């Protein structure tokens, strides 16, 4: 057994020339790694010679450093009793947020999914908030995702016996207590110390399916370990240039009982998100890039001053690769991020089990159409080609869902199920696991109400005639305001009390 | 004759374990009822051992407690001289509202129905205001009801002799001085001590038909008793699971001379209204749920922390029940809350006398289409099937009406008459009976004007060609604002006086 | 010669029981007239026993009192030296407005017609401003008039020799320096002491045609007397129940050389304008009703508390009357206020010389379509019936014109010429005659520019293909704002200077 | 060699009667020129008898005075040591702007083209900002140019190998590193001392093509001299009434190696831009008119008080002139400012090499459609006539481009390339040449991203199916706000922290 390294020994390596840090009681030599760190060298140098665990934990899965730093840089166990504790005084910002956390209304007073979001907006560190809430370019796609649902209206039926309502659903052949799943999102720990585990635990308790992100803050196995007996999980996958890493990831997922593999196909490169970029001018990283190290790749800086493209998302991924995936796993394969009927037809021809029609939450290509809008096009074109209905092919959508009514609209228009990401993310940012459970409760409550109002008792009774989607594909841009006229027009007034002071 | 109960005796039962209250001079043991009270136990416990009459009256019809509490809980008359008066100091909020009431402008200065609403907004207790003004979910349907009218334009005719204008109308064969009726609304006393009676009296004076709500603050008979000779009344009905209660209600209505039975078919469950829910976090109930006790049902709490579904609104109600109603009454039966042409055809086939095309004021299913929009679809589809015109079938609409022009648009598009609820509700909240009369005056004044401008002297001259409704079914959602562009653009300026201080 | 009446004698008659007033040096007994005064008794009683000239002048044509008060109430000349002068101290409001007048920018800095309006808004007495700027009901038609032009886009042609531009035009066979006329507006003196004469003089100087309002502040003859040699004038006509009065008016107009008679057909009753009504709660009248006395009719108050309908606008006016007009005058007859192709066809059949497609500036029936929108419908339907083009029939439009481009759009779509009202009204409110000339200069300047840009050198080269009006008939109402979403969304930010204080 | 003129001698000619000024060390007699100066006499008189170089330089090309003032007014060299230096104290405004310049964020933090604009808005002298940012009339066309792009959505393809992205392009047969060129803009020195040279140098460095404006602040040759070896330049041309001047300009351009002649055909007269006009009420000129003197023409003042029309832009220019141009140059001829398919067909028939579909940045005819909208019409009509595709004819568009996605949309819809003006103008106003390079970097970065997301690796793979432009030609004007309703409606609220002070 090797001797413990003393804190003093580590403390000598506190510069760019020689930089050691302590994580979870072990010392690592990261000198050569400094320039490769996706979050930048500065944030590491801040802890040079010190214990970096507290800063490391919220952003990295626990195995990142051990897995990806060469073995010879693992310096061994440290005698923590000799390490000077890094006392970071709480910043006024941190104190402000702690006070906000304490001042949250009781979770029982949360009425809808917007509530979680508006509270999170104040509670989260600004950089986390900007990272979570940002979209591509002008964020028109991001907002359109939500707005698209407002262009589909209901045609409810009356005088049907709706005393018993059953909203259970089958998603990829797995039972779900409701017709949606929790979509994959990266870097959950930034929003709450328990990060993605809040989702896993709440989902297990309520019978909802969760999709695990390749970029989760917890390791894949940590999340799987947290599931309840018989709890269903899906896995999202960013395909790595190093296919061996990908093969291991996929086969481990299958071994661990994952019921569906959602391969992301709309991110040959991670999107340009300006809120996130503006926030990054500070010294410590917190961007999605921070997660890329998980896959152990070096960051290429070939493209000037802009963001690095992690080589671990393989821009070469193409239809030929699908066959390879079909050879290494028996899990159902779903292509996540399809945006046209043409590619949906190709997906069917490729023999995969389904697609997620999605614009990646508006975070990749701005002004790509919403999943809901694409859904209508896809169903229509598949029908023309006698490719729909198709019991062996599943069409999911995600993006912008905030209400059970949104889910019901998508199902009426042909979706097999709906993915919800942000809605759940903010629920645990604001209240942890309890928030996620409350969010699911709210959706269940809305769902019962809406199904009764629509005159249905099971989801199979939901038909296209129950929605009026004729305006879905219109997304007019407001014409320029007519400044001179509007500033000249005298507005009408309403009655007023005699004493305006009242 | 039993001895009077002393105030001291009542006062001893002032706890959850034993709770007596005094209402209208009689004592009741409500201990076992506490948990069943739709408004919650807390508000009753506040008056445990005391006289609760003042708190009881504004929310409950007078017979609620006597009818629905088991006889053995009726403890008998109280010697009121021995009861300590509950002196509730006026809250600053109450004083504020009294001052506002005093500061109202003379009713003669009220120019339109919005005026009543904007005054009520200040005058009403916040919880009452939120209850009255709330809609389902995001309230898009609530606002759409009004906006739909703004998408129908007039095509007025000229050079017709319009010196004499006759706006009398027949509604279900009954004479009405104008082509609208006062629609049913619940809990009128919250807005004014005379509640629904303001409507009854003003309607009688002006020849307008009122529809009585099942959930009125006054009992059905109290309202009927307030009518003028020959005054026509309709009755709205929420159907109870206990059909015997419903049979009694219906047959009493027919006996009292009600001319039309409007069965609500769009409320298998009462809607989820968030303004109302937010307001309810305080300690005394004021929600529609408060009225449910009228029908004497226990409240089921099977659905978690969300609102109770009163069992007295029967979610099993369906087309088969209609035959039963036809067997127990000869009153014309109108289905209130139909939202599609399909269900209108079913209504005709079921042999009822009409439908109200409505989304329940936007209070039940958000994003159900407005009655006006459904009207155009229904008339068009009925015509295709040779089911329209039909002298034995009446198509009403309600929702969002604020102007006589709204009424004329609906009639031109085929409506038999139009229901107005909120417009009259707020008129008595702000001015009592006098306000309702003023509201009717305003509508009459607008009606004369508009009919003359349209070139008609009677309502039968109103034809579809007098409106341009081609844009009615477009309800575009504004695309996301383009934040960066809009914040960059330099706005044009207008001429300015030399001295900006002027 | 009768003796002069002394001021003291007049002063004794200072009550409702006996009320004399002095106007332009003569005494009148108005006791019996008090209740008939359209502006109300109160404003007369304010001057009971006194000299009312200063209050009378801005609102009444000079001959109103002499023409319409019975001869026996004309008491004769007053010895003005014995009349105590009515000294009205300037109110702070008057002083404020005088200061504003002095602070106007030089008229040469006025760049567009909005500028006149925004200045007038401050300069005018509030009641005048509200009267001038008000529309019917919710003023949607008023604003739509302007907005409609924003839905017609240009298709300009290039590479045409446009060095010489000729914008002269023929309107009803009369030469006009530009393709628009000044439309009739009532009560011009409220806005400027010279009222309508500002228009007459400027029009004469610039070769523009003015249409004289029946309700002008100056008498018809006063205005005609102010014209330049060969200056063309049109006459607008409200038809009186007393056809003899109308005959005299029309035949006098013809005698005085009026070149076109524009009979208003869209005002069987004057519109309900709420800005105006709110302003009238003060004590002195200033409404359009004030002008009705011109025609010497009694006001009927048969319609309750709402505004009186002057019997002098005859609601019986109909197509049969047109023949009568054709019998009493040879002037071209134009029906002003037609709103459908159906009535345009009737007009052609009736043998009149044209129509003005108009919704009366949005002041009569709210949500009647704009003249521009009706124009497209009318031209299309007339063409279908081989009724267009028609050299003997003229189609004018008015409403909402602020730019030369608006005029060119209307002409391209088939209008013979365009009426402009408010644009010129505000120009003299802000600068008198000089303002009107400036307004005409601005329009000429814009016209040259726009014609060159369109690639035309005379108006006859303007063809429908030069505009794209496909969106004209869409007038979407903005859907309800999505309050919760919009208040949750985090807006994008722009770059900021380092020091925000700058 | 002539003797130097003394400062004292010059100083004597300091009045309107005799006015000498010094520019670049030489004295000029401008007495007779005063009234002809497009910028007005006042600004010259301010420097009468003095050295005017500092005021002259930012607005005029260096050769303006020497070329266009008659030789006998060139008085010769001045002994500058005897000239009293004109010391102009910095105004607070100038100091404010210098502070702003110093406070700019590092150029690396600029994330998009809006950032440059918003910084320029503060940095520029107000008159410069108003001149640059102004459009015609109500600026609806100006804003529409940008908005049009927001109505075209993407249909991205997935699962294509996009590791290598090639965005090089051929524009008029010349190589360009990206599919856009820098469009011509006037008066560059107002925004930065290096004016247009910032563009030339940055374009040379990055392989982008620049189009030189006839009204550049630097002379044509100064700009050409600044180019890098093999750098491609185009030339924009305003055609002069004096064709000899135009011939010289064109033939010099050809001689200097210009690769394309873009003849402006949408400006027979310079537009009426109200922001610019309002700003001009100050004493020193800064308008586009200021540049007109370059061509040495007298200003006609025939049109009243409004802006002068420089006779050097020939309003007679027409299709017949094109033949003349084809006779004097072999450069490809492109017509800049075509707005209809009809004129595009004429252009093909005239044998020119292309058109720029454009509304001149919204600065000429307001409500002329955007280039993007015209593009769709043109391509569609040309196809109908078998005129497209056409390898010998090029269709460019400009107007409103801010993002690489805008460029890709235009190319997908058929554009050969896209012109960008303002985006680059503001980049050098805020950061000089470095800003232009940054702007190009940003566009490159966006372009790579967007191409990958669209699933293409070269621009030739961009097909119409990759965009959904069905809503492009809808440009609805927002209907009038419904003031009364909106001010009455009670907005929904979100959850709130317990302590609102947080």
CSV table of N, CA, C and O in Angstrom, one decimal, chain B residues 193-274:
chain,number,residue,atom,x,y,z
B,193,UNK,N,-75.0,42.0,-2.3
B,193,UNK,CA,-75.9,41.3,-1.4
B,193,UNK,C,-77.2,40.8,-2.0
B,193,UNK,O,-77.7,39.8,-1.7
B,194,UNK,N,-77.7,41.5,-3.0
B,194,UNK,CA,-78.9,41.1,-3.7
B,194,UNK,C,-78.7,40.0,-4.8
B,194,UNK,O,-79.6,39.5,-5.4
B,195,UNK,N,-77.4,39.8,-5.1
B,195,UNK,CA,-77.0,38.8,-6.0
B,195,UNK,C,-77.9,38.6,-7.3
B,195,UNK,O,-78.2,39.6,-8.0
B,196,UNK,N,-78.3,37.4,-7.5
B,196,UNK,CA,-79.1,37.1,-8.7
B,196,UNK,C,-80.4,37.9,-8.8
B,196,UNK,O,-81.0,38.1,-9.9
B,197,UNK,N,-80.9,38.3,-7.6
B,197,UNK,CA,-82.2,39.1,-7.7
B,197,UNK,C,-82.0,40.4,-8.4
B,197,UNK,O,-83.0,40.9,-9.0
B,198,UNK,N,-80.9,41.0,-8.4
B,198,UNK,CA,-80.7,42.2,-9.3
B,198,UNK,C,-81.0,41.9,-10.7
B,198,UNK,O,-81.6,42.7,-11.4
B,199,UNK,N,-80.6,40.7,-11.1
B,199,UNK,CA,-80.8,40.3,-12.5
B,199,UNK,C,-82.3,40.1,-12.8
B,199,UNK,O,-82.9,40.6,-13.7
B,200,UNK,N,-82.9,39.4,-11.8
B,200,UNK,CA,-84.3,39.0,-12.0
B,200,UNK,C,-85.2,40.3,-12.1
B,200,UNK,O,-86.1,40.4,-12.9
B,201,UNK,N,-84.9,41.2,-11.2
B,201,UNK,CA,-85.8,42.4,-11.1
B,201,UNK,C,-85.5,43.3,-12.4
B,201,UNK,O,-86.5,43.8,-12.9
B,202,UNK,N,-84.3,43.4,-12.8
B,202,UNK,CA,-84.0,44.3,-13.9
B,202,UNK,C,-84.5,43.6,-15.2
B,202,UNK,O,-85.1,44.3,-16.1
B,203,UNK,N,-84.4,42.3,-15.3
B,203,UNK,CA,-84.9,41.6,-16.4
B,203,UNK,C,-86.4,41.8,-16.5
B,203,UNK,O,-87.0,42.0,-17.6
B,204,UNK,N,-87.1,41.6,-15.4
B,204,UNK,CA,-88.5,41.8,-15.4
B,204,UNK,C,-89.0,43.2,-15.9
B,204,UNK,O,-89.9,43.3,-16.7
B,205,UNK,N,-88.2,44.2,-15.5
B,205,UNK,CA,-88.6,45.5,-15.8
B,205,UNK,C,-88.3,45.8,-17.3
B,205,UNK,O,-89.0,46.7,-17.9
B,206,UNK,N,-87.4,45.1,-17.9
B,206,UNK,CA,-87.0,45.5,-19.3
B,206,UNK,C,-87.4,44.4,-20.3
B,206,UNK,O,-87.1,44.6,-21.5
B,207,UNK,N,-88.1,43.4,-19.8
B,207,UNK,CA,-88.5,42.4,-20.8
B,207,UNK,C,-87.5,41.4,-21.3
B,207,UNK,O,-87.5,41.0,-22.5
B,208,UNK,N,-86.5,41.2,-20.5
B,208,UNK,CA,-85.4,40.3,-20.9
B,208,UNK,C,-85.5,39.0,-20.1
B,208,UNK,O,-86.1,38.9,-19.0
B,209,UNK,N,-85.1,37.9,-20.8
B,209,UNK,CA,-85.2,36.6,-20.1
B,209,UNK,C,-83.9,36.2,-19.4
B,209,UNK,O,-82.8,36.5,-19.9
B,210,UNK,N,-84.1,35.7,-18.2
B,210,UNK,CA,-83.0,35.3,-17.3
B,210,UNK,C,-83.0,33.8,-17.2
B,210,UNK,O,-84.0,33.1,-17.1
B,211,UNK,N,-81.7,33.2,-17.2
B,211,UNK,CA,-81.6,31.8,-17.0
B,211,UNK,C,-81.0,31.6,-15.6
B,211,UNK,O,-80.0,32.2,-15.2
B,212,UNK,N,-81.7,30.8,-14.8
B,212,UNK,CA,-81.3,30.6,-13.4
B,212,UNK,C,-80.3,29.5,-13.2
B,212,UNK,O,-80.5,28.4,-13.8
B,213,UNK,N,-79.2,29.8,-12.5
B,213,UNK,CA,-78.1,28.8,-12.3
B,213,UNK,C,-78.5,27.8,-11.3
B,213,UNK,O,-79.1,28.2,-10.2
B,214,UNK,N,-78.2,26.6,-11.4
B,214,UNK,CA,-78.3,25.6,-10.4
B,214,UNK,C,-77.5,26.0,-9.1
B,214,UNK,O,-77.8,25.6,-8.0
B,215,UNK,N,-76.5,26.8,-9.3
B,215,UNK,CA,-75.6,27.1,-8.2
B,215,UNK,C,-75.8,28.6,-7.8
B,215,UNK,O,-74.9,29.2,-7.3
B,216,UNK,N,-77.0,29.1,-8.0
B,216,UNK,CA,-77.3,30.5,-7.6
B,216,UNK,C,-77.1,30.6,-6.1
B,216,UNK,O,-77.3,29.7,-5.4
B,217,UNK,N,-76.8,31.8,-5.7
B,217,UNK,CA,-76.7,32.1,-4.2
B,217,UNK,C,-78.1,32.1,-3.6
B,217,UNK,O,-78.2,31.8,-2.4
B,218,UNK,N,-79.1,32.5,-4.3
B,218,UNK,CA,-80.4,32.4,-3.8
B,218,UNK,C,-81.0,31.1,-4.2
B,218,UNK,O,-80.6,30.5,-5.3
B,219,UNK,N,-82.0,30.6,-3.5
B,219,UNK,CA,-82.6,29.3,-3.9
B,219,UNK,C,-83.4,29.6,-5.2
B,219,UNK,O,-83.9,30.7,-5.5
B,220,UNK,N,-83.7,28.5,-5.9
B,220,UNK,CA,-84.4,28.6,-7.1
B,220,UNK,C,-85.8,29.3,-6.8
B,220,UNK,O,-86.1,30.2,-7.6
B,221,UNK,N,-86.4,28.9,-5.8
B,221,UNK,CA,-87.8,29.5,-5.5
B,221,UNK,C,-87.7,31.0,-5.1
B,221,UNK,O,-88.5,31.8,-5.5
B,222,UNK,N,-86.6,31.3,-4.4
B,222,UNK,CA,-86.5,32.8,-4.1
B,222,UNK,C,-86.4,33.6,-5.3
B,222,UNK,O,-86.9,34.7,-5.4
B,223,UNK,N,-85.7,33.1,-6.3
B,223,UNK,CA,-85.5,33.8,-7.6
B,223,UNK,C,-86.8,33.9,-8.3
B,223,UNK,O,-87.2,35.0,-8.8
B,224,UNK,N,-87.5,32.7,-8.4
B,224,UNK,CA,-88.7,32.7,-9.2
B,224,UNK,C,-89.7,33.6,-8.5
B,224,UNK,O,-90.5,34.3,-9.2
B,225,UNK,N,-89.7,33.6,-7.2
B,225,UNK,CA,-90.7,34.5,-6.5
B,225,UNK,C,-90.4,36.0,-6.8
B,225,UNK,O,-91.4,36.8,-6.6
B,226,UNK,N,-89.2,36.3,-7.2
B,226,UNK,CA,-88.9,37.7,-7.4
B,226,UNK,C,-89.3,38.2,-8.8
B,226,UNK,O,-89.2,39.4,-9.1
B,227,UNK,N,-89.9,37.3,-9.6
B,227,UNK,CA,-90.2,37.7,-11.0
B,227,UNK,C,-91.4,38.6,-11.0
B,227,UNK,O,-92.3,38.5,-10.2
B,228,UNK,N,-91.6,39.3,-12.1
B,228,UNK,CA,-92.7,40.1,-12.4
B,228,UNK,C,-93.8,39.3,-13.0
B,228,UNK,O,-93.5,38.2,-13.5
B,229,UNK,N,-95.1,39.7,-13.1
B,229,UNK,CA,-96.1,38.9,-13.7
B,229,UNK,C,-95.7,38.7,-15.2
B,229,UNK,O,-95.1,39.6,-15.8
B,230,UNK,N,-95.9,37.5,-15.7
B,230,UNK,CA,-95.5,37.1,-17.0
B,230,UNK,C,-94.1,37.1,-17.4
B,230,UNK,O,-93.7,36.9,-18.5
B,231,UNK,N,-93.2,37.4,-16.4
B,231,UNK,CA,-91.8,37.4,-16.7
B,231,UNK,C,-91.3,36.0,-17.0
B,231,UNK,O,-91.6,35.0,-16.3
B,232,UNK,N,-90.6,35.9,-18.1
B,232,UNK,CA,-90.1,34.6,-18.6
B,232,UNK,C,-88.7,34.2,-17.9
B,232,UNK,O,-87.8,35.1,-17.9
B,233,UNK,N,-88.6,33.0,-17.5
B,233,UNK,CA,-87.3,32.5,-16.9
B,233,UNK,C,-87.0,31.2,-17.5
B,233,UNK,O,-87.8,30.4,-17.8
B,234,UNK,N,-85.7,31.0,-17.7
B,234,UNK,CA,-85.2,29.7,-18.1
B,234,UNK,C,-84.4,29.1,-16.9
B,234,UNK,O,-84.1,29.8,-15.9
B,235,UNK,N,-84.1,27.8,-17.0
B,235,UNK,CA,-83.4,27.2,-15.9
B,235,UNK,C,-82.2,26.4,-16.4
B,235,UNK,O,-82.4,25.6,-17.4
B,236,UNK,N,-81.1,26.7,-15.8
B,236,UNK,CA,-79.9,25.9,-16.2
B,236,UNK,C,-79.8,24.7,-15.2
B,236,UNK,O,-80.2,24.8,-14.1
B,237,UNK,N,-79.2,23.6,-15.7
B,237,UNK,CA,-79.2,22.4,-14.8
B,237,UNK,C,-77.9,21.7,-14.9
B,237,UNK,O,-77.4,21.3,-15.9
B,238,UNK,N,-77.3,21.5,-13.7
B,238,UNK,CA,-76.2,20.6,-13.5
B,238,UNK,C,-76.8,19.3,-13.1
B,238,UNK,O,-77.6,19.3,-12.1
B,239,UNK,N,-76.6,18.2,-13.8
B,239,UNK,CA,-77.3,16.9,-13.5
B,239,UNK,C,-76.6,16.2,-12.4
B,239,UNK,O,-75.4,16.0,-12.4
B,240,UNK,N,-77.4,15.8,-11.4
B,240,UNK,CA,-76.8,15.2,-10.2
B,240,UNK,C,-76.8,13.6,-10.4
B,240,UNK,O,-77.6,13.1,-11.0
B,241,UNK,N,-75.8,13.1,-9.7
B,241,UNK,CA,-75.7,11.6,-9.8
B,241,UNK,C,-77.0,11.0,-9.2
B,241,UNK,O,-77.5,10.0,-9.6
B,242,UNK,N,-77.5,11.7,-8.2
B,242,UNK,CA,-78.8,11.2,-7.6
B,242,UNK,C,-79.9,11.8,-8.4
B,242,UNK,O,-80.3,12.9,-8.3
B,243,UNK,N,-80.4,11.0,-9.4
B,243,UNK,CA,-81.3,11.4,-10.3
B,243,UNK,C,-82.6,11.9,-9.7
B,243,UNK,O,-83.4,12.7,-10.2
B,244,UNK,N,-82.9,11.4,-8.5
B,244,UNK,CA,-84.1,11.8,-7.8
B,244,UNK,C,-84.1,13.3,-7.4
B,244,UNK,O,-85.1,14.0,-7.6
B,245,UNK,N,-82.9,13.7,-7.0
B,245,UNK,CA,-82.8,15.1,-6.7
B,245,UNK,C,-83.0,15.9,-8.0
B,245,UNK,O,-83.6,17.0,-7.9
B,246,UNK,N,-82.4,15.4,-9.0
B,246,UNK,CA,-82.5,16.2,-10.3
B,246,UNK,C,-84.0,16.2,-10.8
B,246,UNK,O,-84.5,17.2,-11.2
B,247,UNK,N,-84.7,15.0,-10.6
B,247,UNK,CA,-86.1,15.0,-11.0
B,247,UNK,C,-86.9,16.0,-10.3
B,247,UNK,O,-87.7,16.8,-10.8
B,248,UNK,N,-86.7,16.1,-8.9
B,248,UNK,CA,-87.4,17.1,-8.1
B,248,UNK,C,-87.1,18.5,-8.6
B,248,UNK,O,-88.0,19.3,-8.7
B,249,UNK,N,-85.9,18.7,-8.9
B,249,UNK,CA,-85.5,20.1,-9.3
B,249,UNK,C,-86.2,20.5,-10.6
B,249,UNK,O,-86.7,21.6,-10.8
B,250,UNK,N,-86.1,19.5,-11.6
B,250,UNK,CA,-86.7,19.8,-12.9
B,250,UNK,C,-88.2,19.9,-12.8
B,250,UNK,O,-88.8,20.9,-13.4
B,251,UNK,N,-88.8,19.1,-12.1
B,251,UNK,CA,-90.3,19.1,-12.0
B,251,UNK,C,-90.8,20.3,-11.3
B,251,UNK,O,-91.8,21.0,-11.6
B,252,UNK,N,-90.0,20.7,-10.3
B,252,UNK,CA,-90.4,22.0,-9.6
B,252,UNK,C,-90.2,23.2,-10.5
B,252,UNK,O,-91.1,24.1,-10.6
B,253,UNK,N,-89.2,23.2,-11.4
B,253,UNK,CA,-89.0,24.2,-12.3
B,253,UNK,C,-90.2,24.3,-13.3
B,253,UNK,O,-90.7,25.4,-13.6
B,254,UNK,N,-90.6,23.2,-13.8
B,254,UNK,CA,-91.7,23.2,-14.7
B,254,UNK,C,-92.9,23.7,-14.0
B,254,UNK,O,-93.7,24.5,-14.6
B,255,UNK,N,-93.1,23.2,-12.8
B,255,UNK,CA,-94.3,23.7,-12.0
B,255,UNK,C,-94.3,25.2,-11.8
B,255,UNK,O,-95.3,25.9,-11.9
B,256,UNK,N,-93.1,25.7,-11.6
B,256,UNK,CA,-93.0,27.2,-11.4
B,256,UNK,C,-93.1,28.0,-12.7
B,256,UNK,O,-92.9,29.2,-12.7
B,257,UNK,N,-93.2,27.3,-13.8
B,257,UNK,CA,-93.4,28.0,-15.1
B,257,UNK,C,-92.2,28.3,-15.9
B,257,UNK,O,-92.2,29.2,-16.7
B,258,UNK,N,-91.1,27.6,-15.6
B,258,UNK,CA,-89.9,27.8,-16.4
B,258,UNK,C,-90.1,27.4,-17.8
B,258,UNK,O,-90.8,26.4,-18.1
B,259,UNK,N,-89.6,28.2,-18.7
B,259,UNK,CA,-89.9,28.0,-20.1
B,259,UNK,C,-88.9,27.3,-20.9
B,259,UNK,O,-89.0,27.1,-22.2
B,260,UNK,N,-87.8,26.9,-20.3
B,260,UNK,CA,-86.7,26.2,-21.0
B,260,UNK,C,-85.7,25.6,-20.1
B,260,UNK,O,-85.3,26.3,-19.1
B,261,UNK,N,-85.3,24.4,-20.3
B,261,UNK,CA,-84.4,23.7,-19.4
B,261,UNK,C,-83.1,23.6,-20.2
B,261,UNK,O,-83.0,22.8,-21.2
B,262,UNK,N,-82.1,24.2,-19.7
B,262,UNK,CA,-80.7,24.2,-20.3
B,262,UNK,C,-79.8,23.3,-19.5
B,262,UNK,O,-79.3,23.7,-18.5
B,263,UNK,N,-79.6,22.1,-20.1
B,263,UNK,CA,-78.8,21.1,-19.4
B,263,UNK,C,-77.4,21.3,-19.7
B,263,UNK,O,-77.0,21.2,-20.9
B,264,UNK,N,-76.5,21.5,-18.7
B,264,UNK,CA,-75.1,21.7,-19.0
B,264,UNK,C,-74.4,20.4,-19.3
B,264,UNK,O,-74.5,19.5,-18.5
B,265,UNK,N,-73.8,20.4,-20.5
B,265,UNK,CA,-73.2,19.1,-20.9
B,265,UNK,C,-71.7,19.2,-21.1
B,265,UNK,O,-71.0,18.3,-21.5
B,266,UNK,N,-71.1,20.4,-20.7
B,266,UNK,CA,-69.7,20.5,-20.9
B,266,UNK,C,-68.9,20.6,-19.6
B,266,UNK,O,-67.8,21.1,-19.5
B,267,UNK,N,-69.6,20.0,-18.5
B,267,UNK,CA,-68.9,20.1,-17.2
B,267,UNK,C,-69.0,18.8,-16.5
B,267,UNK,O,-69.6,18.7,-15.4
B,268,UNK,N,-68.5,17.7,-17.0
B,268,UNK,CA,-68.4,16.5,-16.3
B,268,UNK,C,-67.6,16.7,-15.0
B,268,UNK,O,-67.7,15.9,-14.0
B,269,UNK,N,-66.9,17.7,-15.0
B,269,UNK,CA,-66.0,18.0,-13.8
B,269,UNK,C,-65.8,19.5,-13.9
B,269,UNK,O,-65.7,20.1,-15.0
B,270,UNK,N,-65.7,20.2,-12.8
B,270,UNK,CA,-65.6,21.7,-12.9
B,270,UNK,C,-64.2,22.0,-13.3
B,270,UNK,O,-63.2,21.4,-12.8
B,271,UNK,N,-64.0,23.0,-14.1
B,271,UNK,CA,-62.7,23.3,-14.7
B,271,UNK,C,-61.6,23.7,-13.6
B,271,UNK,O,-61.9,24.1,-12.5
B,272,UNK,N,-60.4,23.7,-14.1
B,272,UNK,CA,-59.3,24.1,-13.3
B,272,UNK,C,-58.9,25.5,-13.6
B,272,UNK,O,-58.4,25.8,-14.7
B,273,UNK,N,-59.2,26.4,-12.7
B,273,UNK,CA,-59.1,27.8,-12.9
B,273,UNK,C,-58.0,28.4,-12.0
B,273,UNK,O,-58.2,28.5,-10.8
B,274,UNK,N,-56.9,28.8,-12.5
B,274,UNK,CA,-55.8,29.0,-11.7
B,274,UNK,C,-55.8,30.3,-10.9
B,274,UNK,O,-55.3,30.4,-9.8
